[in-house]
Amino acid sequence: MKIGFAQNKDIDSWIKLLELVKDNFPGLDMEEYKKGLSTRMLEQGALVAKENDVLIGALLFSRESKELEFLAVHPQYRRLGAATALIRYMFALFPEGSCFTVITYREDDPKGKAAREFYRRIGFVPGELITVFDYPCKKFIYTSEQANCVEKC
């Protein structure tokens, strides 16, 4: 598996992956998403995981806010380490001790059970309850220095 920055040639494959998983992203507006994807690609905030030149995973993040904005792995390639590899690659782009956030489903939402467990395994800790696109969510926070990060984020 190879991890790297997304390029324009990856857009069609990325959108096909998004079509497969879009039901897991409440409030997703495909046109707005495509614009955001182009912006993140220009800012080098879009990563892809490829297996034999097939896009199997994608990650968007904001360099400014250090927020993991989108993470998806093709259903046929899940549990093979693509999501972890994408996140570790993102972490390596920032100084040690940087604080990262991700927004996911709340504890009582069965849709997010796997996502919450995954983020916890990576080292994210639960943060505040929030609402995004009129959907109840929870912020998770990560840093190698958890005590300082929870207060900063």
mmCIF file of C-alpha atoms in Angstrom:
data_model
loop_
_atom_site.group_PDB
_atom_site.id
_atom_site.type_symbol
_atom_site.label_atom_id
_atom_site.label_comp_id
_atom_site.label_asym_id
_atom_site.label_seq_id
_atom_site.Cartn_x
_atom_site.Cartn_y
_atom_site.Cartn_z
ATOM 1 C CA MET A 1 0.000 0.000 0.000
ATOM 2 C CA LYS A 2 1.221 3.491 -0.872
ATOM 3 C CA ILE A 3 0.179 6.682 0.900
ATOM 4 C CA GLY A 4 0.670 10.116 -0.612
ATOM 5 C CA PHE A 5 -0.862 13.429 -1.529
ATOM 6 C CA ALA A 6 -3.908 13.293 -3.793
ATOM 7 C CA GLN A 7 -3.497 14.568 -7.334
ATOM 8 C CA ASN A 8 -5.990 15.726 -9.948
ATOM 9 C CA LYS A 9 -5.910 12.283 -11.557
ATOM 10 C CA ASP A 10 -7.321 10.855 -8.289
ATOM 11 C CA ILE A 11 -10.516 12.937 -8.265
ATOM 12 C CA ASP A 12 -12.714 10.498 -10.217
ATOM 13 C CA SER A 13 -11.666 7.541 -8.049
ATOM 14 C CA TRP A 14 -12.117 9.644 -4.893
ATOM 15 C CA ILE A 15 -15.676 10.582 -5.908
ATOM 16 C CA LYS A 16 -16.480 6.923 -6.669
ATOM 17 C CA LEU A 17 -15.302 6.019 -3.170
ATOM 18 C CA LEU A 18 -17.387 8.854 -1.739
ATOM 19 C CA GLU A 19 -20.478 7.539 -3.545
ATOM 20 C CA LEU A 20 -19.984 4.179 -1.799
ATOM 21 C CA VAL A 21 -19.795 5.685 1.688
ATOM 22 C CA LYS A 22 -21.857 8.895 1.452
ATOM 23 C CA ASP A 23 -24.621 7.570 3.719
ATOM 24 C CA ASN A 24 -22.120 7.657 6.588
ATOM 25 C CA PHE A 25 -21.722 11.428 6.266
ATOM 26 C CA PRO A 26 -24.894 13.297 7.312
ATOM 27 C CA GLY A 27 -25.353 16.644 5.585
ATOM 28 C CA LEU A 28 -22.964 15.811 2.750
ATOM 29 C CA ASP A 29 -23.425 18.177 -0.213
ATOM 30 C CA MET A 30 -21.595 16.617 -3.171
ATOM 31 C CA GLU A 31 -21.037 19.910 -5.028
ATOM 32 C CA GLU A 32 -19.654 21.659 -1.955
ATOM 33 C CA TYR A 33 -17.561 18.593 -1.186
ATOM 34 C CA LYS A 34 -15.997 18.628 -4.665
ATOM 35 C CA LYS A 35 -15.053 22.299 -4.247
ATOM 36 C CA GLY A 36 -13.545 21.572 -0.835
ATOM 37 C CA LEU A 37 -11.642 18.609 -2.236
ATOM 38 C CA SER A 38 -10.042 20.784 -4.915
ATOM 39 C CA THR A 39 -9.071 23.365 -2.298
ATOM 40 C CA ARG A 40 -7.580 20.760 0.045
ATOM 41 C CA MET A 41 -5.639 19.205 -2.834
ATOM 42 C CA LEU A 42 -4.062 22.588 -3.624
ATOM 43 C CA GLU A 43 -3.186 23.030 0.068
ATOM 44 C CA GLN A 44 -1.759 19.498 0.285
ATOM 45 C CA GLY A 45 -4.479 18.535 2.729
ATOM 46 C CA ALA A 46 -5.759 15.541 0.766
ATOM 47 C CA LEU A 47 -4.174 12.097 1.113
ATOM 48 C CA VAL A 48 -4.847 8.842 -0.694
ATOM 49 C CA ALA A 49 -4.053 5.209 -0.004
ATOM 50 C CA LYS A 50 -3.508 3.082 -3.085
ATOM 51 C CA GLU A 51 -3.085 -0.628 -3.616
ATOM 52 C CA ASN A 52 -1.697 -1.486 -7.058
ATOM 53 C CA ASP A 53 -2.678 2.023 -8.266
ATOM 54 C CA VAL A 54 -6.289 1.532 -7.078
ATOM 55 C CA LEU A 55 -7.526 4.219 -4.684
ATOM 56 C CA ILE A 56 -8.652 2.362 -1.566
ATOM 57 C CA GLY A 57 -8.714 5.152 1.003
ATOM 58 C CA ALA A 58 -8.939 8.918 1.251
ATOM 59 C CA LEU A 59 -8.367 11.512 3.950
ATOM 60 C CA LEU A 60 -8.985 15.283 3.993
ATOM 61 C CA PHE A 61 -7.535 17.526 6.669
ATOM 62 C CA SER A 62 -7.097 21.190 7.422
ATOM 63 C CA ARG A 63 -3.508 22.264 7.966
ATOM 64 C CA GLU A 64 -4.717 25.447 9.659
ATOM 65 C CA SER A 65 -7.093 23.939 12.227
ATOM 66 C CA LYS A 66 -5.436 20.494 12.298
ATOM 67 C CA GLU A 67 -8.825 18.866 11.842
ATOM 68 C CA LEU A 68 -9.267 15.499 10.184
ATOM 69 C CA GLU A 69 -12.253 16.423 7.995
ATOM 70 C CA PHE A 70 -12.934 13.223 6.082
ATOM 71 C CA LEU A 71 -11.710 9.637 6.221
ATOM 72 C CA ALA A 72 -13.032 6.753 4.147
ATOM 73 C CA VAL A 73 -11.789 3.342 3.078
ATOM 74 C CA HIS A 74 -13.348 1.272 0.323
ATOM 75 C CA PRO A 75 -15.513 -1.437 1.961
ATOM 76 C CA GLN A 76 -13.518 -4.232 0.287
ATOM 77 C CA TYR A 77 -10.256 -2.939 1.789
ATOM 78 C CA ARG A 78 -11.284 -2.249 5.366
ATOM 79 C CA ARG A 79 -9.338 -3.648 8.325
ATOM 80 C CA LEU A 80 -6.132 -3.835 6.281
ATOM 81 C CA GLY A 81 -4.488 -0.761 7.829
ATOM 82 C CA ALA A 82 -5.307 1.891 5.217
ATOM 83 C CA ALA A 83 -7.107 4.236 7.622
ATOM 84 C CA THR A 84 -4.345 3.963 10.213
ATOM 85 C CA ALA A 85 -1.667 4.544 7.563
ATOM 86 C CA LEU A 86 -3.466 7.642 6.275
ATOM 87 C CA ILE A 87 -3.779 9.136 9.751
ATOM 88 C CA ARG A 88 -0.163 8.356 10.673
ATOM 89 C CA TYR A 89 0.981 10.017 7.432
ATOM 90 C CA MET A 90 -1.060 13.111 8.325
ATOM 91 C CA PHE A 91 0.391 13.178 11.863
ATOM 92 C CA ALA A 92 3.925 13.060 10.437
ATOM 93 C CA LEU A 93 3.318 16.292 8.516
ATOM 94 C CA PHE A 94 3.087 18.271 11.783
ATOM 95 C CA PRO A 95 5.456 18.918 14.698
ATOM 96 C CA GLU A 96 5.461 16.438 17.582
ATOM 97 C CA GLY A 97 2.785 17.268 20.148
ATOM 98 C CA SER A 98 0.394 18.873 17.660
ATOM 99 C CA CYS A 99 -3.268 18.724 18.587
ATOM 100 C CA PHE A 100 -5.702 17.189 16.066
ATOM 101 C CA THR A 101 -9.469 16.955 16.134
ATOM 102 C CA VAL A 102 -12.036 14.850 14.331
ATOM 103 C CA ILE A 103 -15.795 15.028 14.499
ATOM 104 C CA THR A 104 -17.724 11.772 14.573
ATOM 105 C CA TYR A 105 -20.941 10.282 15.858
ATOM 106 C CA ARG A 106 -22.010 10.449 19.490
ATOM 107 C CA GLU A 107 -21.884 7.428 21.800
ATOM 108 C CA ASP A 108 -25.578 6.658 21.471
ATOM 109 C CA ASP A 109 -25.487 6.646 17.649
ATOM 110 C CA PRO A 110 -25.058 3.085 16.336
ATOM 111 C CA LYS A 111 -23.790 4.419 12.979
ATOM 112 C CA GLY A 112 -20.547 5.528 14.589
ATOM 113 C CA LYS A 113 -19.607 2.557 16.744
ATOM 114 C CA ALA A 114 -16.773 1.396 14.458
ATOM 115 C CA ALA A 115 -15.499 4.942 13.871
ATOM 116 C CA ARG A 116 -15.394 5.775 17.589
ATOM 117 C CA GLU A 117 -13.576 2.530 18.388
ATOM 118 C CA PHE A 118 -11.096 3.169 15.585
ATOM 119 C CA TYR A 119 -10.318 6.725 16.714
ATOM 120 C CA ARG A 120 -9.838 5.534 20.295
ATOM 121 C CA ARG A 121 -7.399 2.830 19.122
ATOM 122 C CA ILE A 122 -5.371 5.478 17.279
ATOM 123 C CA GLY A 123 -5.202 7.555 20.477
ATOM 124 C CA PHE A 124 -7.995 10.104 20.117
ATOM 125 C CA VAL A 125 -9.923 10.893 23.294
ATOM 126 C CA PRO A 126 -13.561 12.027 23.491
ATOM 127 C CA GLY A 127 -14.142 15.756 23.674
ATOM 128 C CA GLU A 128 -17.181 18.003 23.603
ATOM 129 C CA LEU A 129 -20.628 17.291 22.212
ATOM 130 C CA ILE A 130 -21.444 19.414 19.156
ATOM 131 C CA THR A 131 -23.978 19.632 16.333
ATOM 132 C CA VAL A 132 -22.873 19.678 12.692
ATOM 133 C CA PHE A 133 -25.293 19.986 9.758
ATOM 134 C CA ASP A 134 -28.149 19.664 12.285
ATOM 135 C CA TYR A 135 -26.756 16.256 13.356
ATOM 136 C CA PRO A 136 -25.581 15.464 16.894
ATOM 137 C CA CYS A 137 -21.848 14.732 16.907
ATOM 138 C CA LYS A 138 -18.850 14.422 19.200
ATOM 139 C CA LYS A 139 -15.413 15.933 18.842
ATOM 140 C CA PHE A 140 -12.429 13.650 19.444
ATOM 141 C CA ILE A 141 -8.955 15.015 20.202
ATOM 142 C CA TYR A 142 -5.471 13.614 19.616
ATOM 143 C CA THR A 143 -1.938 14.522 20.571
ATOM 144 C CA SER A 144 1.060 12.688 21.918
ATOM 145 C CA GLU A 145 0.719 15.051 24.902
ATOM 146 C CA GLN A 146 -2.974 14.431 25.708
ATOM 147 C CA ALA A 147 -3.167 16.475 28.903
ATOM 148 C CA ASN A 148 -2.138 19.714 27.186
ATOM 149 C CA CYS A 149 -4.175 19.071 24.059
ATOM 150 C CA VAL A 150 -7.572 18.504 25.637
ATOM 151 C CA GLU A 151 -7.419 21.972 27.190
ATOM 152 C CA LYS A 152 -6.146 23.661 23.973
ATOM 153 C CA CYS A 153 -8.770 22.155 21.663
#
